[in-house]
Coordinates of C-alpha atoms and ligand atoms in Angstrom, one line a residue:
M1 CA 22.4 -29.4 2.4
D2 CA 22.4 -26.7 -0.2
N3 CA 20.2 -23.9 1.1
T4 CA 19.4 -22.1 -2.2
V5 CA 16.4 -23.0 -4.3
R6 CA 16.8 -22.7 -8.1
I7 CA 14.0 -21.0 -9.8
F8 CA 13.0 -22.7 -13.0
D9 CA 10.7 -20.5 -15.0
T10 CA 8.4 -22.3 -17.4
T11 CA 6.3 -19.2 -18.4
L12 CA 7.4 -19.7 -22.0
R13 CA 6.5 -23.4 -22.1
D14 CA 3.9 -24.6 -19.6
G15 CA 2.6 -21.0 -19.3
E16 CA 2.4 -20.4 -23.0
Q17 CA 0.4 -23.6 -23.4
A18 CA -2.5 -21.9 -21.7
P19 CA -5.2 -20.4 -23.9
G20 CA -4.7 -16.7 -24.4
Y21 CA -1.0 -16.6 -23.5
S22 CA 0.5 -17.4 -26.9
M23 CA 3.5 -15.2 -27.9
N24 CA 5.4 -14.7 -31.1
I25 CA 9.2 -15.1 -31.2
E26 CA 10.0 -11.5 -30.7
E27 CA 7.7 -11.3 -27.6
K28 CA 9.2 -14.5 -26.2
I29 CA 12.7 -13.0 -26.5
R30 CA 11.6 -9.8 -24.7
M31 CA 10.1 -12.0 -22.0
A32 CA 13.3 -14.1 -21.8
H33 CA 15.5 -10.9 -21.4
Q34 CA 13.2 -9.8 -18.5
L35 CA 13.4 -13.2 -16.9
E36 CA 17.2 -13.0 -17.1
A37 CA 17.0 -9.5 -15.4
L38 CA 14.7 -11.0 -12.8
G39 CA 17.5 -13.6 -12.1
V40 CA 15.7 -16.9 -12.8
D41 CA 18.2 -19.8 -12.8
I42 CA 16.6 -21.8 -15.6
I43 CA 14.3 -20.7 -18.5
E44 CA 12.3 -23.4 -20.0
A45 CA 12.0 -21.8 -23.4
G46 CA 9.6 -24.2 -25.1
F47 CA 8.9 -27.7 -26.4
A48 CA 11.2 -27.8 -29.4
I49 CA 9.6 -30.6 -31.4
A50 CA 6.1 -29.2 -31.0
S51 CA 6.3 -27.0 -34.1
P52 CA 8.9 -25.3 -36.3
G53 CA 7.8 -22.0 -34.5
D54 CA 8.5 -23.5 -31.1
F55 CA 11.9 -24.9 -32.3
E56 CA 12.9 -21.4 -33.6
S57 CA 11.8 -19.7 -30.4
V58 CA 13.8 -22.1 -28.2
K59 CA 16.8 -21.6 -30.4
S60 CA 16.5 -17.8 -30.5
I61 CA 16.1 -17.7 -26.7
A62 CA 19.1 -20.0 -26.3
G63 CA 21.2 -17.4 -28.2
A64 CA 19.6 -14.4 -26.6
V65 CA 20.3 -14.9 -22.9
E66 CA 23.6 -15.4 -21.1
K67 CA 23.2 -16.3 -17.5
P68 CA 20.3 -18.6 -17.1
V69 CA 20.3 -22.3 -18.2
V70 CA 18.0 -22.7 -21.2
A71 CA 15.9 -25.9 -21.3
S72 CA 13.7 -27.5 -23.9
L73 CA 11.1 -30.0 -22.9
C74 CA 10.9 -33.3 -24.8
R75 CA 9.2 -36.6 -24.5
A76 CA 11.4 -39.7 -23.8
L77 CA 11.8 -40.3 -27.5
V78 CA 15.0 -40.1 -29.6
K79 CA 13.5 -37.7 -32.1
D80 CA 12.2 -35.4 -29.4
I81 CA 15.5 -35.4 -27.5
D82 CA 17.4 -34.7 -30.8
A83 CA 15.1 -31.7 -31.5
A84 CA 15.5 -30.4 -27.9
Y85 CA 19.2 -30.6 -28.1
E86 CA 19.4 -29.0 -31.5
A87 CA 17.4 -26.1 -30.2
V88 CA 19.3 -25.5 -26.9
K89 CA 22.8 -26.4 -27.9
G90 CA 23.7 -22.8 -28.8
A91 CA 22.9 -21.7 -25.2
K92 CA 25.8 -20.9 -22.9
H93 CA 24.2 -23.3 -20.4
P94 CA 21.9 -25.8 -22.2
R95 CA 19.6 -28.3 -20.6
I96 CA 17.5 -31.2 -22.0
H97 CA 14.3 -31.8 -20.0
T98 CA 12.8 -35.1 -20.8
F99 CA 9.7 -36.7 -19.2
L100 CA 7.6 -39.8 -19.0
A101 CA 4.5 -40.5 -16.9
T102 CA 5.0 -43.0 -14.1
S103 CA 1.5 -43.3 -12.4
D104 CA -0.3 -46.6 -13.1
L105 CA -3.2 -44.6 -14.4
H106 CA -1.1 -42.9 -17.1
L107 CA 0.9 -46.1 -17.8
E108 CA -2.2 -48.2 -18.3
Y109 CA -4.5 -45.8 -20.2
K110 CA -2.2 -43.3 -21.9
L111 CA 1.1 -45.0 -22.6
K112 CA -0.1 -48.7 -22.5
M113 CA 3.2 -49.7 -20.9
T114 CA 4.2 -51.8 -17.9
R115 CA 6.2 -50.2 -15.0
E116 CA 9.2 -52.2 -16.2
Q117 CA 8.9 -50.9 -19.7
A118 CA 8.5 -47.3 -18.5
L119 CA 11.6 -47.6 -16.2
A120 CA 13.7 -48.9 -19.1
R121 CA 12.4 -46.1 -21.4
A122 CA 13.2 -43.4 -18.8
V123 CA 16.7 -44.8 -18.3
D124 CA 17.4 -45.0 -22.1
A125 CA 16.1 -41.5 -22.6
V126 CA 18.3 -40.0 -19.9
K127 CA 21.4 -41.9 -21.1
Y128 CA 20.7 -40.8 -24.7
A129 CA 20.2 -37.2 -23.6
R130 CA 23.3 -37.3 -21.3
N131 CA 25.4 -38.3 -24.2
K132 CA 24.5 -35.0 -25.9
C133 CA 24.3 -32.6 -22.9
E134 CA 25.8 -32.5 -19.4
N135 CA 22.7 -31.0 -17.9
V136 CA 19.7 -33.3 -18.1
E137 CA 16.4 -33.1 -16.2
F138 CA 14.0 -36.0 -16.0
S139 CA 10.4 -35.5 -14.9
L140 CA 8.1 -38.3 -13.6
E141 CA 4.9 -36.9 -15.0
D142 CA 2.0 -37.4 -12.5
A143 CA 4.5 -38.2 -9.8
S144 CA 2.1 -37.3 -7.0
R145 CA -0.2 -40.2 -8.1
T146 CA 2.7 -42.6 -8.6
D147 CA 3.3 -45.6 -6.4
K148 CA 5.9 -44.5 -3.8
D149 CA 8.2 -47.6 -4.1
Y150 CA 8.2 -47.4 -7.8
M151 CA 8.9 -43.7 -7.7
C152 CA 12.1 -44.4 -5.6
Q153 CA 13.1 -47.1 -8.2
V154 CA 12.7 -44.6 -11.1
V155 CA 14.4 -41.7 -9.3
E156 CA 17.4 -43.9 -8.4
A157 CA 17.7 -45.4 -11.9
V158 CA 17.5 -42.1 -13.8
I159 CA 20.1 -40.5 -11.5
K160 CA 22.3 -43.5 -12.2
A161 CA 21.7 -43.0 -15.9
G162 CA 22.9 -39.4 -15.6
A163 CA 20.0 -37.1 -14.7
T164 CA 21.3 -34.0 -12.9
T165 CA 17.8 -32.8 -11.9
V166 CA 14.8 -35.0 -11.1
N167 CA 11.4 -33.4 -11.1
L168 CA 8.4 -34.8 -9.2
P169 CA 5.3 -33.0 -10.6
D170 CA 1.9 -32.7 -9.2
T171 CA 0.7 -32.7 -12.8
V172 CA -3.0 -32.5 -12.1
G173 CA -2.9 -30.3 -8.9
Y174 CA -4.4 -33.1 -6.8
A175 CA -2.0 -33.4 -3.8
T176 CA -2.1 -31.8 -0.4
P177 CA 0.9 -30.0 1.1
N178 CA 1.3 -32.9 3.6
E179 CA 1.3 -35.5 0.9
I180 CA 3.9 -33.5 -1.1
Y181 CA 6.1 -33.2 2.0
A182 CA 5.8 -36.9 2.6
M183 CA 6.5 -37.7 -1.1
V184 CA 9.7 -35.6 -1.3
S185 CA 10.8 -36.8 2.2
N186 CA 10.4 -40.4 1.0
V187 CA 12.6 -39.8 -2.0
M188 CA 15.2 -37.9 0.0
N189 CA 15.4 -40.6 2.7
R190 CA 15.2 -43.7 0.6
V191 CA 16.9 -43.1 -2.7
P192 CA 20.6 -43.8 -2.0
N193 CA 22.1 -41.6 -4.8
V194 CA 19.7 -38.7 -4.3
D195 CA 22.5 -36.4 -3.3
Q196 CA 23.8 -36.6 -6.9
A197 CA 20.9 -34.7 -8.3
V198 CA 18.6 -31.8 -7.5
I199 CA 15.1 -32.7 -6.7
S200 CA 12.5 -30.4 -8.2
M201 CA 8.8 -29.4 -7.7
H202 CA 6.4 -28.7 -10.5
C203 CA 2.9 -28.1 -9.1
H204 CA -0.3 -27.3 -10.9
D205 CA -3.1 -25.2 -9.3
D206 CA -6.3 -27.1 -10.0
L207 CA -7.2 -26.9 -6.3
G208 CA -5.4 -23.7 -5.6
M209 CA -2.6 -25.5 -3.8
A210 CA 0.3 -25.0 -6.3
V211 CA 2.3 -22.5 -4.2
A212 CA 1.6 -24.3 -0.9
N213 CA 2.6 -27.6 -2.4
T214 CA 5.8 -26.2 -4.0
L215 CA 6.8 -24.7 -0.6
A216 CA 6.0 -28.0 1.1
G217 CA 8.3 -29.7 -1.4
I218 CA 11.1 -27.2 -0.7
A219 CA 10.6 -27.7 3.1
A220 CA 11.2 -31.4 2.5
G221 CA 14.4 -30.9 0.5
A222 CA 13.5 -30.0 -3.1
R223 CA 16.0 -27.4 -4.4
Q224 CA 14.4 -26.5 -7.7
A225 CA 10.9 -24.8 -8.0
E226 CA 9.2 -24.8 -11.4
C227 CA 7.0 -21.7 -11.6
C228 CA 5.3 -19.4 -14.0
V229 CA 5.0 -15.6 -13.8
C230 CA 1.5 -14.8 -12.4
G231 CA 0.9 -18.5 -12.1
I232 CA -0.2 -19.0 -15.7
G233 CA 0.0 -22.5 -17.2
E234 CA -2.1 -25.5 -18.3
R235 CA -5.7 -25.4 -17.0
A236 CA -5.6 -23.5 -13.7
G237 CA -1.9 -22.8 -14.1
N238 CA 1.4 -23.5 -12.3
A239 CA 2.8 -22.2 -9.1
A240 CA 3.2 -18.4 -9.3
L241 CA 6.8 -17.5 -9.3
E242 CA 6.3 -14.2 -7.5
E243 CA 4.3 -16.0 -4.7
V244 CA 6.9 -18.7 -4.2
V245 CA 9.8 -16.3 -4.0
M246 CA 8.0 -13.7 -1.8
N247 CA 7.0 -16.4 0.6
L248 CA 10.7 -17.4 0.8
R249 CA 11.7 -13.8 1.3
T250 CA 9.0 -12.6 3.7
R251 CA 9.0 -15.8 5.7
H252 CA 12.7 -16.5 5.7
D253 CA 12.3 -17.2 9.4
A254 CA 10.0 -20.2 8.5
Y255 CA 11.8 -21.6 5.5
G256 CA 15.4 -20.5 5.9
I257 CA 16.0 -20.9 2.1
G258 CA 17.7 -18.5 -0.2
Y259 CA 17.1 -17.8 -3.9
N260 CA 18.8 -15.8 -6.7
I261 CA 15.8 -13.7 -7.7
K262 CA 16.0 -9.9 -7.7
T263 CA 12.6 -9.4 -6.2
E264 CA 12.6 -5.7 -7.2
E265 CA 12.1 -6.9 -10.8
I266 CA 9.0 -8.9 -10.0
A267 CA 6.3 -6.2 -10.8
K268 CA 8.0 -5.2 -14.0
T269 CA 8.1 -8.9 -15.1
A270 CA 4.4 -9.4 -14.4
Q271 CA 3.5 -6.2 -16.1
L272 CA 5.5 -7.2 -19.2
L273 CA 3.7 -10.5 -19.4
S274 CA 0.4 -8.8 -19.1
K275 CA 1.3 -6.2 -21.7
I276 CA 2.6 -8.8 -24.2
T277 CA -0.3 -11.2 -23.8
G278 CA -3.1 -8.6 -23.3
V279 CA -4.3 -10.5 -20.3
K280 CA -4.9 -8.1 -17.4
I281 CA -3.6 -8.9 -13.9
A282 CA -6.5 -9.4 -11.5
P283 CA -6.6 -6.4 -9.1
N284 CA -6.5 -8.7 -6.0
K285 CA -3.6 -10.9 -7.4
S286 CA -1.1 -11.4 -4.5
I287 CA 2.2 -9.6 -4.9
V288 CA 1.5 -8.0 -8.3
G289 CA -2.2 -7.0 -8.4
Q290 CA -3.0 -3.3 -8.3
N291 CA -4.6 -3.6 -4.9
A292 CA -1.8 -5.7 -3.4
F293 CA -0.4 -2.7 -1.5
A294 CA -3.6 -0.5 -1.5
H295 CA -5.2 0.2 1.9
E296 CA -8.8 1.2 1.4
S297 CA -10.6 1.0 4.7
G298 CA -10.2 3.8 7.3
I299 CA -9.0 1.4 10.0
H300 CA -6.3 0.1 7.8
Q301 CA -5.2 3.5 6.6
H302 CA -5.0 4.7 10.1
G303 CA -2.9 1.7 11.1
V304 CA -0.6 2.1 8.2
M305 CA -0.1 5.8 8.9
A306 CA 0.8 5.0 12.6
N307 CA 3.1 2.1 11.6
V308 CA 3.2 0.6 8.1
K309 CA 3.9 -2.8 9.5
T310 CA 0.4 -3.0 11.0
Y311 CA -1.0 -4.0 7.6
E312 CA 2.0 -4.4 5.3
I313 CA 4.0 -7.6 5.6
M314 CA 6.3 -6.6 2.7
T315 CA 7.1 -3.3 1.1
P316 CA 5.9 -2.3 -2.4
E317 CA 9.5 -1.4 -3.2
S318 CA 10.7 -5.0 -2.4
V319 CA 8.8 -6.2 -5.5
G320 CA 9.6 -3.1 -7.6
V321 CA 6.5 -1.0 -7.1
K322 CA 7.6 2.6 -6.9
K323 CA 5.6 5.3 -5.3
T324 CA 6.1 8.5 -7.3
A325 CA 5.6 11.9 -5.8
L326 CA 5.7 14.1 -8.9
V327 CA 2.7 14.2 -11.1
L328 CA 3.2 14.9 -14.8
G329 CA 0.8 17.1 -16.7
K330 CA 0.6 19.3 -19.8
H331 CA 3.1 21.8 -18.4
S332 CA 5.8 19.2 -17.8
G333 CA 8.8 19.5 -20.0
Q334 CA 10.9 16.9 -21.7
H335 CA 13.4 16.9 -18.9
A336 CA 10.8 15.7 -16.4
F337 CA 9.5 13.3 -18.9
S338 CA 12.9 11.7 -19.5
Q339 CA 13.6 11.6 -15.8
R340 CA 10.3 9.7 -15.3
L341 CA 11.2 7.2 -18.1
A342 CA 14.5 6.6 -16.3
D343 CA 12.8 6.2 -12.9
L344 CA 10.5 3.6 -14.5
G345 CA 13.6 1.7 -15.8
I346 CA 12.7 2.5 -19.4
S347 CA 15.6 3.4 -21.8
V348 CA 14.8 4.3 -25.4
A349 CA 16.8 5.9 -28.2
K350 CA 16.6 9.7 -28.5
D351 CA 14.3 9.7 -31.5
V352 CA 11.9 7.3 -29.8
E353 CA 11.9 9.5 -26.7
D354 CA 11.1 12.6 -28.8
K355 CA 8.2 10.7 -30.4
L356 CA 7.0 9.5 -27.0
F357 CA 7.3 13.0 -25.6
A358 CA 5.1 14.3 -28.5
E359 CA 2.5 11.6 -27.8
F360 CA 2.7 12.5 -24.1
K361 CA 1.9 16.1 -24.9
V362 CA -1.1 15.2 -27.0
L363 CA -2.3 13.0 -24.2
A364 CA -1.7 15.6 -21.6
D365 CA -4.0 18.0 -23.5
R366 CA -6.8 15.4 -23.2
K367 CA -6.0 14.0 -19.8
K368 CA -5.4 16.1 -16.6
T369 CA -2.7 14.0 -14.9
I370 CA -0.5 11.5 -16.5
E371 CA 0.3 8.5 -14.3
D372 CA 3.1 6.0 -14.7
R373 CA 0.7 3.5 -16.1
D374 CA -0.1 5.9 -18.9
I375 CA 3.5 6.3 -19.7
I376 CA 4.1 2.6 -19.7
A377 CA 1.1 2.2 -22.0
L378 CA 2.5 4.7 -24.5
V379 CA 5.9 3.0 -24.4
D380 CA 4.3 -0.3 -24.9
A381 CA 2.2 0.8 -27.8
A382 CA 5.3 2.3 -29.4
N383 CA 7.1 -1.0 -28.9
G384 CA 4.2 -2.8 -30.5
H385 CA 3.9 -0.5 -33.4
A386 CA 7.5 0.1 -34.2
A387 CA 6.1 1.2 -37.6
G388 CA 8.3 0.4 -40.5
A389 CA 8.3 1.8 -44.0
N390 CA 6.0 -1.0 -45.2
D391 CA 3.4 -0.5 -42.4
F392 CA 0.1 1.2 -42.7
T393 CA -0.3 4.0 -40.2
L394 CA -3.5 5.9 -39.3
K395 CA -3.9 9.4 -40.8
N396 CA -7.5 10.2 -39.8
Y397 CA -11.0 8.8 -39.4
V398 CA -14.6 10.0 -39.1
V399 CA -17.4 7.8 -37.6
S400 CA -21.1 8.3 -37.4
S401 CA -23.0 6.3 -35.0
G402 CA -26.3 6.2 -33.1
N403 CA -28.7 3.8 -31.4
K404 CA -31.2 3.5 -34.3
M405 CA -28.8 3.3 -37.3
Y406 CA -26.0 1.4 -38.8
S407 CA -22.6 3.0 -37.9
T408 CA -20.4 4.2 -40.7
A409 CA -16.7 4.8 -40.7
C410 CA -14.4 6.6 -43.2
V411 CA -10.8 5.8 -42.5
T412 CA -7.6 7.2 -44.1
L413 CA -4.4 5.3 -43.8
E414 CA -0.9 6.1 -45.0
K415 CA 1.8 3.7 -46.3
G416 CA 5.0 4.6 -48.1
G417 CA 3.9 8.3 -48.5
K418 CA 0.6 7.4 -50.1
E419 CA -2.8 7.8 -48.6
Y420 CA -5.7 5.3 -48.9
T421 CA -9.3 6.1 -47.9
E422 CA -12.2 3.7 -47.6
S423 CA -15.6 3.8 -45.9
A424 CA -17.6 0.9 -44.5
F425 CA -20.6 0.3 -42.3
G426 CA -21.3 -2.1 -39.4
T427 CA -23.4 -2.7 -36.4
G428 CA -21.2 -0.4 -34.3
P429 CA -18.5 2.2 -34.9
V430 CA -15.6 -0.2 -33.9
F431 CA -16.8 -2.9 -36.3
A432 CA -17.3 -0.3 -39.1
S433 CA -13.8 1.1 -38.7
I434 CA -12.2 -2.4 -38.6
R435 CA -14.1 -3.2 -41.9
A436 CA -12.8 0.1 -43.5
V437 CA -9.2 -1.0 -42.5
E438 CA -9.8 -4.4 -44.0
K439 CA -11.0 -2.8 -47.3
I440 CA -7.9 -0.6 -47.5
V441 CA -5.4 -3.4 -46.9
K442 CA -7.3 -5.7 -49.3
H443 CA -6.6 -8.7 -47.1
A444 CA -9.5 -10.6 -45.5
F445 CA -9.2 -11.5 -41.8
S446 CA -11.6 -12.4 -39.0
L447 CA -11.6 -10.8 -35.5
Q448 CA -11.0 -13.5 -32.9
D449 CA -10.8 -11.4 -29.8
Y450 CA -11.4 -7.8 -28.8
Q451 CA -10.6 -6.4 -25.4
I452 CA -10.6 -2.9 -24.0
Q453 CA -9.2 -1.9 -20.7
A454 CA -8.9 1.4 -19.0
V455 CA -5.2 2.0 -18.1
T456 CA -6.1 4.2 -15.1
E457 CA -9.3 4.9 -13.2
R458 CA -10.8 8.3 -14.0
R459 CA -13.2 9.4 -16.8
D460 CA -10.3 10.7 -19.0
A461 CA -8.5 7.4 -18.8
L462 CA -6.5 6.0 -21.7
G463 CA -8.2 2.9 -23.1
E464 CA -5.9 0.1 -24.2
V465 CA -7.4 -2.1 -26.9
T466 CA -6.0 -5.6 -27.7
V467 CA -7.3 -7.4 -30.7
K468 CA -6.5 -10.8 -32.2
I469 CA -7.2 -11.3 -35.9
Q470 CA -6.8 -14.4 -38.0
D471 CA -6.2 -15.3 -41.6
A472 CA -5.3 -18.6 -43.3
S473 CA -1.6 -18.1 -42.2
G474 CA -2.2 -17.7 -38.5
T475 CA -3.3 -15.5 -35.6
Y476 CA -1.9 -12.0 -34.9
R477 CA -2.2 -9.8 -31.9
G478 CA -2.3 -6.0 -31.9
K479 CA -2.5 -3.2 -29.4
G480 CA -3.4 0.4 -29.4
V481 CA -3.9 3.1 -26.8
S482 CA -5.9 6.3 -26.9
T483 CA -8.4 8.3 -24.9
D484 CA -10.7 7.6 -27.8
I485 CA -11.8 3.9 -28.1
I486 CA -12.4 4.1 -31.9
E487 CA -8.8 5.4 -32.4
G488 CA -7.5 2.7 -30.0
S489 CA -9.4 0.1 -32.0
I490 CA -8.1 1.2 -35.3
L491 CA -4.5 1.4 -33.9
S492 CA -4.7 -2.1 -32.4
T493 CA -6.1 -3.5 -35.7
L494 CA -3.4 -1.8 -37.7
D495 CA -0.7 -3.2 -35.3
A496 CA -2.1 -6.7 -35.9
V497 CA -2.6 -6.1 -39.7
N498 CA 1.0 -4.9 -40.1
K499 CA 2.2 -8.1 -38.4
M500 CA -0.1 -10.2 -40.5
L501 CA 1.2 -8.6 -43.7
A502 CA 4.7 -9.2 -42.5
G503 CA 3.9 -12.8 -41.4
V504 CA 4.8 -12.4 -37.7
A505 CA 2.2 -14.9 -36.2
L506 CA 1.7 -16.1 -32.7
G507 CA 3.2 -19.5 -31.9
S508 CA 0.8 -21.4 -29.8
G509 CA -2.0 -22.5 -32.0
A510 CA 0.4 -24.7 -34.0
A511 CA 2.2 -25.8 -30.8
A512 CA -1.0 -26.8 -29.0
C513 CA -2.2 -28.8 -32.1
A514 CA 1.2 -30.4 -32.4
Q515 CA 1.2 -31.3 -28.8
R516 CA -2.3 -32.9 -29.1
S517 CA -1.1 -35.1 -32.0
F518 CA 1.9 -36.1 -29.9
D519 CA -0.4 -37.3 -27.2
D520 CA -2.2 -39.2 -29.8
D521 CA 1.1 -40.7 -30.8
M522 CA 1.6 -41.8 -27.2
L523 CA -1.9 -43.1 -27.0
S524 CA -1.5 -45.3 -30.0
G525 CA 1.6 -46.7 -28.4
H526 CA 3.8 -45.3 -31.2
T527 CA 7.3 -45.2 -29.7
D528 CA 9.8 -44.7 -32.5
R529 CA 12.8 -46.0 -30.7
Ligands
KIV1 O1 2.8 -30.9 -15.4 C1 3.7 -31.6 -15.7 O2 3.8 -32.8 -15.3 C2 4.6 -31.1 -16.7 C3 5.8 -32.0 -17.0 C4 5.9 -32.3 -18.5 C5 7.0 -31.4 -16.4 O3 4.5 -30.0 -17.3
ZN2 ZN1 3.1 -28.8 -16.0

């Protein structure tokens, strides 16, 4: 049997469906490039028919990456399959991923179909997809609660119809590892043509078992694992890619299964997702949390100093966490700064590097030591801002604030060589500054989310502010970093406002709504075939 598991990343589809993780096209493409660098075998780029934005993202990703297979999800409906294929057909390696629920619960209450009708629909959908594309995956939604004999019947029939991968999801995160092992073994042992397709796992984490269940499926013969970076996804999320892969690497003795992932890219990938979405990685998150390799207690530190293996089962380097010896500060020159960028795997054009170096010097005047996380935050903010000629930039601001008064802010912005100044008041200095920005740009918006996080630990830490603003056209995310939270707030608002004025909205709101109305379609038995 094939001893390599294919890693199918669904961060940009199942992951992006989760509240707070929506991304615009440009952000999805950045993520897709990093997933390619990570070495994932398949990227599920979206649900093409969900919205025009989703369609465009899938299509752009299909054209942007070379090595991985690019898949689009679609229901077992002609119009969905058509949209999925239109979106992925430009990929070097396209895949149509179609699905239909097979548990009696879903059939009776959601689809209002008999088992026979569902079987026929699955076969028709696979045949139709296979006429368009050589690479077709079929998912039996809610497989873990599907009757085992019926499951074998469906798996056999869809493979006969041309499915090259068959996925057995634990859609609601209900199964135990023993049950998953038995479910996959049953299919491996009883479906006569099972060797003509790859069996796949797709486990949700409602009971915290997604990774364990995925590994149980692999142990029983599944050779594709569907995962999301940092385990994001619907409700409690999907199996975390980094956890599945590092289990296979660290416990090769137990699983004996290979993979194509460059594990050294794992930390960078998780950080990119966090930077793009503004959702911080929990410090104790396995593999990629800030504390994953930190040894705090004296006993542990002593053990690690004597022999690192006492408390470290994998090295930080194996997931791409580098320990740097040299501390940068205000006396560091551009040579040391560019060397550090290179060490961090960041390559930027000379003019961007000069700008970053100037920002680094300003920061070094305010902050004693500059850590890698500070540099990454500066680079990230520069990526986010990429200020064009039509963008507003911050010139200066003054705020006055106190505990027994309204705060006031006077803000000056610049655009196309012209300066604009407005003042506003509010219940706090952040609110007042955002209002002043709103007055200058003469475009009303509401603040949907505001988050501030310290990039590093000490008092002089950089603060990274992430805002989400909304107008009638959509939702826009912005970021700003500064040692001053008012400046960070204005910069992040400007980042979002510039995107709003340029019309670069996030994708998910529309996608989520569209998906809901699809479910309604299915509920009302509307089939369209
Ligand atoms: O959780 C699930 O069952 C899914 C399928 C559509 C693959 O996401
Ligand atoms: Zn799912």
